[in-house]
Tab-separated table of C-alpha atoms and ligand atoms in Angstrom:
chain	number	residue	atom	x	y	z
A	10	UNK	CA	186.895	-7.946	174.821
A	11	UNK	CA	187.913	-5.745	177.315
A	12	UNK	CA	184.681	-6.100	179.193
A	13	UNK	CA	184.838	-10.558	178.706
A	14	UNK	CA	187.987	-9.527	180.252
A	15	UNK	CA	187.117	-8.095	183.147
A	16	UNK	CA	183.905	-10.411	183.778
A	17	UNK	CA	186.200	-13.707	183.464
A	18	UNK	CA	188.902	-12.187	185.495
A	19	UNK	CA	187.186	-9.184	187.275
A	20	UNK	CA	189.691	-6.336	186.674
A	21	UNK	CA	191.043	-4.828	183.228
A	22	UNK	CA	193.816	-6.876	180.614
A	23	UNK	CA	196.899	-5.212	180.170
A	24	UNK	CA	197.233	-6.621	177.220
A	25	UNK	CA	195.062	-6.512	174.469
A	26	UNK	CA	195.830	-8.650	170.481
A	27	UNK	CA	194.186	-10.129	167.817
A	28	UNK	CA	195.399	-12.355	164.604
A	29	UNK	CA	193.404	-13.514	161.654
A	30	UNK	CA	192.809	-16.787	159.478
A	31	UNK	CA	194.016	-17.814	156.534
A	32	UNK	CA	193.416	-19.513	153.311
A	33	UNK	CA	195.192	-20.508	150.933
A	34	UNK	CA	195.539	-19.459	146.825
A	35	UNK	CA	197.717	-21.946	145.701
A	36	UNK	CA	200.406	-23.720	146.965
A	37	UNK	CA	199.661	-26.858	149.287
A	38	UNK	CA	201.559	-28.367	151.154
A	39	UNK	CA	205.123	-26.661	149.121
A	40	UNK	CA	206.042	-25.307	152.283
A	41	UNK	CA	207.528	-27.462	154.013
A	42	UNK	CA	210.454	-28.515	151.534
A	43	UNK	CA	211.183	-24.848	151.325
A	44	UNK	CA	208.741	-24.065	148.669
A	45	UNK	CA	206.206	-21.068	147.221
A	46	UNK	CA	202.887	-20.636	149.583
A	47	UNK	CA	200.117	-17.495	148.568
A	48	UNK	CA	197.512	-16.638	151.253
A	49	UNK	CA	195.533	-14.008	151.809
A	50	UNK	CA	194.408	-13.344	155.293
A	51	UNK	CA	190.484	-14.135	155.814
A	52	UNK	CA	187.652	-11.570	157.477
A	53	UNK	CA	187.627	-14.114	160.776
A	54	UNK	CA	190.020	-13.269	163.034
A	55	UNK	CA	191.649	-13.955	166.555
A	56	UNK	CA	191.219	-12.071	170.000
A	57	UNK	CA	193.697	-12.695	172.864
A	58	UNK	CA	193.169	-10.598	176.155
A	59	UNK	CA	196.636	-11.108	178.851
A	60	UNK	CA	196.625	-9.776	182.453
A	61	UNK	CA	199.399	-10.420	185.067
A	62	UNK	CA	197.889	-12.431	187.731
A	63	UNK	CA	199.073	-12.473	191.529
A	64	UNK	CA	199.389	-15.741	191.297
A	65	UNK	CA	198.641	-19.902	190.853
A	66	UNK	CA	200.333	-21.040	187.507
A	67	UNK	CA	198.202	-19.740	184.251
A	68	UNK	CA	194.274	-19.761	183.646
A	69	UNK	CA	192.752	-19.227	179.626
A	70	UNK	CA	189.362	-19.007	178.675
A	71	UNK	CA	188.234	-20.389	175.415
A	72	UNK	CA	185.049	-18.361	175.091
A	73	UNK	CA	183.613	-19.720	172.524
A	74	UNK	CA	184.995	-23.924	173.716
A	75	UNK	CA	182.864	-22.422	176.960
A	76	UNK	CA	186.397	-24.139	178.814
A	77	UNK	CA	188.744	-22.418	181.231
A	78	UNK	CA	192.705	-24.078	181.130
A	79	UNK	CA	195.294	-23.591	184.196
A	80	UNK	CA	198.554	-24.651	183.681
A	81	UNK	CA	201.888	-23.946	184.773
A	82	UNK	CA	204.732	-24.182	182.714
A	83	UNK	CA	206.428	-27.405	184.138
A	84	UNK	CA	203.180	-28.714	183.860
A	85	UNK	CA	200.840	-28.081	180.313
A	86	UNK	CA	197.588	-29.389	179.775
A	87	UNK	CA	195.995	-31.822	178.292
A	88	UNK	CA	195.738	-31.520	174.162
A	89	UNK	CA	193.917	-28.733	172.975
A	90	UNK	CA	193.097	-24.940	172.303
A	91	UNK	CA	195.365	-24.950	176.120
A	92	UNK	CA	197.824	-26.373	174.267
A	93	UNK	CA	198.444	-23.413	171.582
A	94	UNK	CA	198.737	-20.727	174.639
A	95	UNK	CA	201.016	-22.859	176.571
A	96	UNK	CA	203.870	-23.385	173.464
A	97	UNK	CA	204.156	-19.782	173.132
A	98	UNK	CA	204.450	-18.894	176.111
A	99	UNK	CA	207.092	-22.327	176.689
A	100	UNK	CA	208.660	-20.778	173.311
A	101	UNK	CA	208.559	-17.026	174.009
A	102	UNK	CA	210.168	-17.871	177.506
A	103	UNK	CA	212.290	-19.874	176.141
A	104	UNK	CA	213.709	-17.140	173.668
A	105	UNK	CA	213.666	-14.041	176.127
A	106	UNK	CA	214.003	-16.221	179.478
A	107	UNK	CA	210.671	-15.774	180.589
A	108	UNK	CA	207.805	-14.757	181.273
A	109	UNK	CA	205.523	-13.562	184.112
A	110	UNK	CA	205.043	-16.170	186.559
A	111	UNK	CA	200.757	-16.443	186.652
A	112	UNK	CA	199.512	-14.833	183.906
A	113	UNK	CA	194.992	-14.298	183.355
A	114	UNK	CA	194.609	-14.288	180.178
A	115	UNK	CA	190.994	-14.851	177.655
A	116	UNK	CA	190.526	-15.949	174.086
A	117	UNK	CA	187.988	-14.626	171.803
A	118	UNK	CA	186.982	-17.170	167.593
A	119	UNK	CA	185.508	-15.641	165.231
A	120	UNK	CA	187.255	-18.193	162.620
A	121	UNK	CA	186.477	-21.912	162.581
A	122	UNK	CA	187.504	-24.116	163.757
A	123	UNK	CA	188.250	-27.615	162.058
A	124	UNK	CA	187.811	-27.214	158.653
A	125	UNK	CA	191.853	-25.370	157.030
A	126	UNK	CA	191.047	-21.902	158.317
A	127	UNK	CA	194.034	-22.152	160.506
A	128	UNK	CA	192.264	-21.338	163.064
A	129	UNK	CA	195.358	-21.674	165.148
A	130	UNK	CA	198.099	-20.126	163.769
A	131	UNK	CA	195.354	-17.756	164.058
A	132	UNK	CA	195.757	-18.413	168.449
A	133	UNK	CA	199.514	-18.261	168.609
A	134	UNK	CA	200.299	-15.547	166.714
A	135	UNK	CA	196.842	-12.741	168.130
A	136	UNK	CA	199.265	-15.016	171.986
A	137	UNK	CA	202.384	-13.787	170.969
A	138	UNK	CA	201.311	-10.129	170.722
A	139	UNK	CA	199.594	-9.801	173.160
A	140	UNK	CA	202.903	-10.818	175.095
A	141	UNK	CA	205.292	-8.644	172.981
A	142	UNK	CA	203.201	-6.088	174.296
A	143	UNK	CA	202.715	-6.750	177.911
A	144	UNK	CA	206.748	-6.908	178.353
A	145	UNK	CA	208.163	-5.432	176.022
A	146	UNK	CA	210.012	-7.161	173.807
A	147	UNK	CA	211.742	-6.412	170.456
A	148	UNK	CA	211.609	-8.862	167.838
A	149	UNK	CA	209.224	-8.626	164.512
A	150	UNK	CA	206.207	-10.767	162.506
A	151	UNK	CA	208.620	-12.739	160.294
A	152	UNK	CA	210.645	-14.469	163.648
A	153	UNK	CA	207.157	-13.333	165.490
A	154	UNK	CA	205.291	-16.895	162.681
A	155	UNK	CA	208.843	-18.768	164.229
A	156	UNK	CA	208.686	-18.416	167.219
A	157	UNK	CA	204.784	-19.553	166.495
A	158	UNK	CA	205.923	-22.542	164.651
A	159	UNK	CA	207.421	-23.410	167.023
A	160	UNK	CA	204.918	-23.816	169.720
A	161	UNK	CA	203.290	-25.699	167.490
A	162	UNK	CA	205.747	-28.150	166.292
A	163	UNK	CA	207.554	-28.547	169.178
A	164	UNK	CA	204.559	-28.569	171.634
A	165	UNK	CA	201.307	-29.025	170.192
A	166	UNK	CA	202.882	-32.139	168.116
A	167	UNK	CA	201.869	-31.131	164.439
A	168	UNK	CA	204.834	-31.722	162.332
A	169	UNK	CA	203.901	-27.819	159.816
A	170	UNK	CA	205.163	-25.323	157.554
A	171	UNK	CA	205.447	-22.157	158.226
A	172	UNK	CA	202.764	-20.581	155.921
A	173	UNK	CA	200.271	-20.644	158.538
A	174	UNK	CA	202.367	-18.441	160.952
A	175	UNK	CA	203.433	-16.204	158.465
A	176	UNK	CA	200.373	-15.900	156.604
A	177	UNK	CA	198.076	-14.813	160.046
A	178	UNK	CA	201.034	-12.329	161.156
A	179	UNK	CA	201.783	-10.982	158.373
A	180	UNK	CA	199.226	-11.429	155.563
A	181	UNK	CA	196.039	-8.929	154.789
A	182	UNK	CA	192.323	-8.821	153.933
A	183	UNK	CA	192.461	-7.349	150.298
A	184	UNK	CA	195.070	-8.926	149.566
A	185	UNK	CA	197.360	-12.534	148.187
A	186	UNK	CA	200.450	-13.104	150.646
A	187	UNK	CA	203.305	-14.437	148.358
A	188	UNK	CA	206.337	-16.139	150.440
A	189	UNK	CA	208.886	-18.150	149.674
A	190	UNK	CA	208.532	-20.606	152.435
A	191	UNK	CA	212.793	-20.875	152.097
A	192	UNK	CA	213.923	-17.558	152.261
A	193	UNK	CA	210.703	-16.053	154.193
A	194	UNK	CA	210.955	-12.961	151.379
A	195	UNK	CA	207.109	-11.823	150.986
A	196	UNK	CA	205.665	-9.889	148.480
A	197	UNK	CA	201.178	-8.492	148.095
A	198	UNK	CA	200.019	-10.008	145.545
A	199	UNK	CA	196.571	-8.951	144.136
A	200	UNK	CA	193.726	-10.092	142.824
A	201	UNK	CA	192.231	-10.283	139.684
A	202	UNK	CA	190.267	-6.944	138.830
A	203	UNK	CA	187.139	-7.749	139.085
A	204	UNK	CA	187.583	-10.674	140.847
A	205	UNK	CA	187.112	-12.327	144.700
A	206	UNK	CA	186.465	-15.248	147.332
A	207	UNK	CA	184.732	-17.762	147.661
A	208	UNK	CA	185.451	-19.797	151.382
A	209	UNK	CA	182.576	-22.741	152.111
A	210	UNK	CA	183.156	-25.630	154.822
A	211	UNK	CA	182.671	-29.446	153.056
A	212	UNK	CA	181.371	-30.463	156.162
A	213	UNK	CA	183.467	-33.572	156.100
A	214	UNK	CA	185.584	-34.119	158.791
A	215	UNK	CA	189.374	-33.888	158.378
A	216	UNK	CA	190.059	-37.170	160.309
A	217	UNK	CA	192.803	-38.506	158.194
A	218	UNK	CA	194.837	-35.103	157.485
A	219	UNK	CA	197.337	-35.501	160.794
A	220	UNK	CA	198.689	-38.927	159.470
A	221	UNK	CA	197.663	-38.628	156.602
A	222	UNK	CA	200.140	-34.771	156.825
A	223	UNK	CA	203.245	-36.647	158.722
A	224	UNK	CA	202.541	-39.659	155.825
A	225	UNK	CA	203.457	-37.489	153.093
A	226	UNK	CA	206.085	-35.082	154.759
A	227	UNK	CA	208.073	-38.968	154.797
A	228	UNK	CA	207.463	-39.275	150.808
A	229	UNK	CA	209.279	-36.267	150.428
A	230	UNK	CA	212.110	-36.902	152.297
A	231	UNK	CA	212.538	-39.870	150.841
A	232	UNK	CA	211.910	-37.809	148.027
A	233	UNK	CA	214.595	-36.041	148.186
A	234	UNK	CA	217.347	-38.706	148.683
A	235	UNK	CA	216.646	-40.702	146.816
A	236	UNK	CA	216.628	-37.043	144.006
A	237	UNK	CA	220.073	-36.952	146.160
A	238	UNK	CA	218.802	-33.072	146.725
A	239	UNK	CA	217.930	-31.245	149.689
A	240	UNK	CA	214.402	-29.849	148.971
A	241	UNK	CA	212.254	-30.131	146.245
A	242	UNK	CA	212.175	-26.701	145.685
A	243	UNK	CA	216.166	-27.303	143.488
A	244	UNK	CA	214.017	-29.786	141.531
A	245	UNK	CA	212.826	-29.431	138.152
A	246	UNK	CA	210.380	-30.846	136.428
A	247	UNK	CA	212.370	-33.564	135.056
A	248	UNK	CA	213.372	-37.444	133.548
A	249	UNK	CA	214.530	-37.652	137.596
A	250	UNK	CA	211.543	-37.065	139.164
A	251	UNK	CA	209.719	-39.286	136.585
A	252	UNK	CA	212.165	-41.480	137.369
A	253	UNK	CA	211.670	-42.236	140.895
A	254	UNK	CA	209.622	-45.708	141.936
A	255	UNK	CA	205.470	-44.629	143.014
A	256	UNK	CA	204.420	-43.394	145.197
A	257	UNK	CA	207.287	-40.975	145.777
A	258	UNK	CA	206.824	-39.997	141.716
A	259	UNK	CA	203.556	-38.545	141.877
A	260	UNK	CA	204.568	-37.383	145.303
A	261	UNK	CA	207.332	-35.291	144.218
A	262	UNK	CA	205.344	-34.158	140.360
A	263	UNK	CA	202.705	-32.592	142.554
A	264	UNK	CA	205.761	-30.410	144.641
A	265	UNK	CA	206.975	-29.539	141.481
A	266	UNK	CA	203.939	-28.867	140.136
A	267	UNK	CA	202.424	-26.491	142.627
A	268	UNK	CA	205.857	-24.724	142.374
A	269	UNK	CA	205.062	-24.066	139.507
A	270	UNK	CA	201.709	-22.568	139.742
A	271	UNK	CA	202.338	-20.556	142.513
A	272	UNK	CA	205.421	-18.987	140.628
A	273	UNK	CA	202.816	-18.284	137.910
A	274	UNK	CA	199.768	-16.395	139.508
A	275	UNK	CA	202.397	-14.466	141.785
A	276	UNK	CA	203.478	-12.996	138.182
A	277	UNK	CA	200.829	-11.566	136.573
A	278	UNK	CA	198.148	-14.336	136.183
A	279	UNK	CA	194.087	-12.489	134.910
A	280	UNK	CA	191.219	-14.312	135.996
A	281	UNK	CA	190.897	-17.405	133.535
A	282	UNK	CA	194.577	-18.688	133.585
A	283	UNK	CA	194.758	-17.991	138.013
A	284	UNK	CA	191.571	-19.780	137.517
A	285	UNK	CA	192.453	-22.457	135.781
A	286	UNK	CA	195.867	-23.162	137.765
A	287	UNK	CA	193.457	-23.116	140.327
A	288	UNK	CA	191.812	-26.434	138.823
A	289	UNK	CA	195.091	-28.311	138.416
A	290	UNK	CA	196.431	-27.724	141.976
A	291	UNK	CA	192.409	-29.791	142.599
A	292	UNK	CA	193.407	-32.591	140.136
A	293	UNK	CA	197.233	-32.561	141.179
A	294	UNK	CA	196.352	-32.708	144.868
A	295	UNK	CA	193.543	-35.165	144.159
A	296	UNK	CA	195.440	-37.864	141.509
A	297	UNK	CA	199.147	-36.953	143.013
A	298	UNK	CA	199.045	-35.960	145.746
A	299	UNK	CA	196.518	-38.325	147.225
A	300	UNK	CA	194.519	-35.511	149.656
A	301	UNK	CA	191.388	-35.493	148.933
A	302	UNK	CA	188.261	-38.020	149.393
A	303	UNK	CA	185.488	-38.573	147.042
A	304	UNK	CA	182.809	-35.813	148.436
A	305	UNK	CA	185.274	-32.815	148.239
A	306	UNK	CA	186.113	-33.288	144.834
A	307	UNK	CA	182.394	-33.452	143.975
A	308	UNK	CA	181.742	-30.447	145.624
A	309	UNK	CA	185.561	-28.817	143.800
A	310	UNK	CA	183.754	-29.561	140.648
A	311	UNK	CA	180.196	-28.341	141.494
A	312	UNK	CA	182.098	-25.040	142.327
A	313	UNK	CA	185.267	-24.700	139.715
A	314	UNK	CA	182.135	-26.369	136.341
A	315	UNK	CA	179.693	-23.560	138.216
A	316	UNK	CA	179.947	-20.586	134.846
A	317	UNK	CA	180.359	-17.347	137.299
A	318	UNK	CA	183.721	-19.662	138.466
A	319	UNK	CA	187.216	-19.036	137.250
A	320	UNK	CA	188.763	-22.178	139.279
A	321	UNK	CA	188.888	-23.377	142.751
A	322	UNK	CA	189.985	-26.167	144.891
A	323	UNK	CA	190.451	-27.748	147.958
A	324	UNK	CA	192.991	-26.094	150.520
A	325	UNK	CA	194.551	-26.543	153.819
A	326	UNK	CA	195.766	-30.530	154.764
A	327	UNK	CA	193.069	-31.717	152.451
A	328	UNK	CA	190.382	-34.847	153.375
A	329	UNK	CA	188.174	-32.476	153.997
A	330	UNK	CA	187.160	-28.861	155.556
A	331	UNK	CA	187.058	-26.131	153.626
A	332	UNK	CA	186.999	-25.857	149.567
A	333	UNK	CA	187.585	-21.664	147.954
A	334	UNK	CA	186.543	-21.081	144.193
A	335	UNK	CA	187.738	-17.644	142.248
A	336	UNK	CA	184.208	-16.172	141.188
A	337	UNK	CA	183.778	-12.971	139.371
A	338	UNK	CA	182.903	-10.142	141.797
A	339	UNK	CA	180.397	-9.591	143.209
A	340	UNK	CA	178.770	-13.146	141.868
A	341	UNK	CA	180.287	-14.983	146.139
A	342	UNK	CA	176.787	-15.528	146.999
A	343	UNK	CA	174.681	-16.577	144.675
A	344	UNK	CA	177.232	-18.750	143.159
A	345	UNK	CA	176.917	-20.420	146.664
A	346	UNK	CA	173.483	-20.794	146.911
A	347	UNK	CA	173.906	-23.115	143.794
A	348	UNK	CA	176.712	-24.847	144.922
A	349	UNK	CA	175.563	-25.626	148.329
A	350	UNK	CA	172.253	-26.497	147.312
A	351	UNK	CA	173.241	-29.333	144.501
A	352	UNK	CA	176.031	-31.042	146.497
A	353	UNK	CA	172.767	-31.106	149.438
A	354	UNK	CA	171.570	-32.869	147.097
A	355	UNK	CA	174.166	-34.512	146.546
A	356	UNK	CA	174.709	-35.796	149.991
A	357	UNK	CA	177.030	-33.334	151.059
A	358	UNK	CA	175.663	-30.472	153.600
A	359	UNK	CA	178.066	-26.874	152.616
A	360	UNK	CA	178.802	-24.227	154.417
A	361	UNK	CA	179.395	-20.225	153.902
A	362	UNK	CA	182.437	-19.515	155.226
A	363	UNK	CA	183.504	-16.235	153.511
A	364	UNK	CA	182.153	-14.316	150.486
A	365	UNK	CA	183.593	-11.783	148.693
A	366	UNK	CA	186.619	-10.950	150.331
A	367	UNK	CA	189.036	-9.104	148.429
A	368	UNK	CA	186.596	-7.818	146.078
B	426	GLA	C1	198.424	-27.179	157.192
B	426	GLA	C2	200.136	-26.486	157.777
B	426	GLA	C3	201.007	-25.585	156.763
B	426	GLA	C4	200.298	-26.392	155.149
B	426	GLA	C5	199.589	-26.730	155.425
B	426	GLA	C6	199.636	-27.722	153.541
B	426	GLA	O1	197.357	-25.663	156.640
B	426	GLA	O2	199.635	-26.588	159.295
B	426	GLA	O3	201.977	-26.415	156.972
B	426	GLA	O4	201.456	-27.526	155.373
B	426	GLA	O5	198.632	-27.961	155.866
B	426	GLA	O6	199.506	-26.679	152.756
């Protein structure tokens, strides 16, 4: 990393930091409803090296994209990876009264992009960590996650919840992170003994994810207005939800039932039960929240019906991207090979992203 920075900019960096991508075990589309989520860090990380530069504004180089972007705080770069880094510099400057006028920044990432494993949150958190180290500013990892979320929503144009940034900032790869997105309280949740996670990329583009995401957020807000509540977090499964007009009824039902599933999973569910909760989550995302697509359902069904799998679901915002399965420990590579082969026979092209995490 240091060497790559030196190769790009001709001197050593002043600070280096990294952050992981995440996969969400359970709790989808609940974070912007003040609800509960259960992400876990994946082994792949994003690294950021940063150095003060003599002048000329900021330069950000991405190894993966083989691209260098230049900008100043007054002139944001075009949409793309530079925009996330720009957002971080802006929120940092707003909060701490400025950033050095010229910085050189080198980014390397193993986190797969555009599959729902939060490569953008990993980039934001790694950038803010590097800035914290560079400047000596004092703030904790929860505030760092909040700054990262602001960078994304205010400067990269994605009205996301806080799950991804909290996960990149606080999650570990060997235990899940139970997060209450209203209080931001967290606690570790270990995977059931003898189980391990498998993450596959469905190979399906997530073209609809952005527009549908915003539409679902609007529908949840509308459901809250109709129910007279501040957020769906406070709604219990009730006749009130069932009386909402469609599609609000099904949208609210997903959020309410998904919160129940996360609470159940976080209170000591064994592998069988956790698997069943994951299967139920997928059905709810498919039927009530309507953020799946038929080929993704196909891949999830192939995973869920494999004899060595306890349960499976889509993970992330939906419409494509990654799926997660809870498997018997030691079986993830076997399961991946079997399922990828059957998915290929059905015309799909899956990719193995994570095997044996948290075994
Ligand atoms: C994206 C968002 C998160 C969350 C998920 C859906 O990953 O960035 O905040 O809303 O979708 O659970």
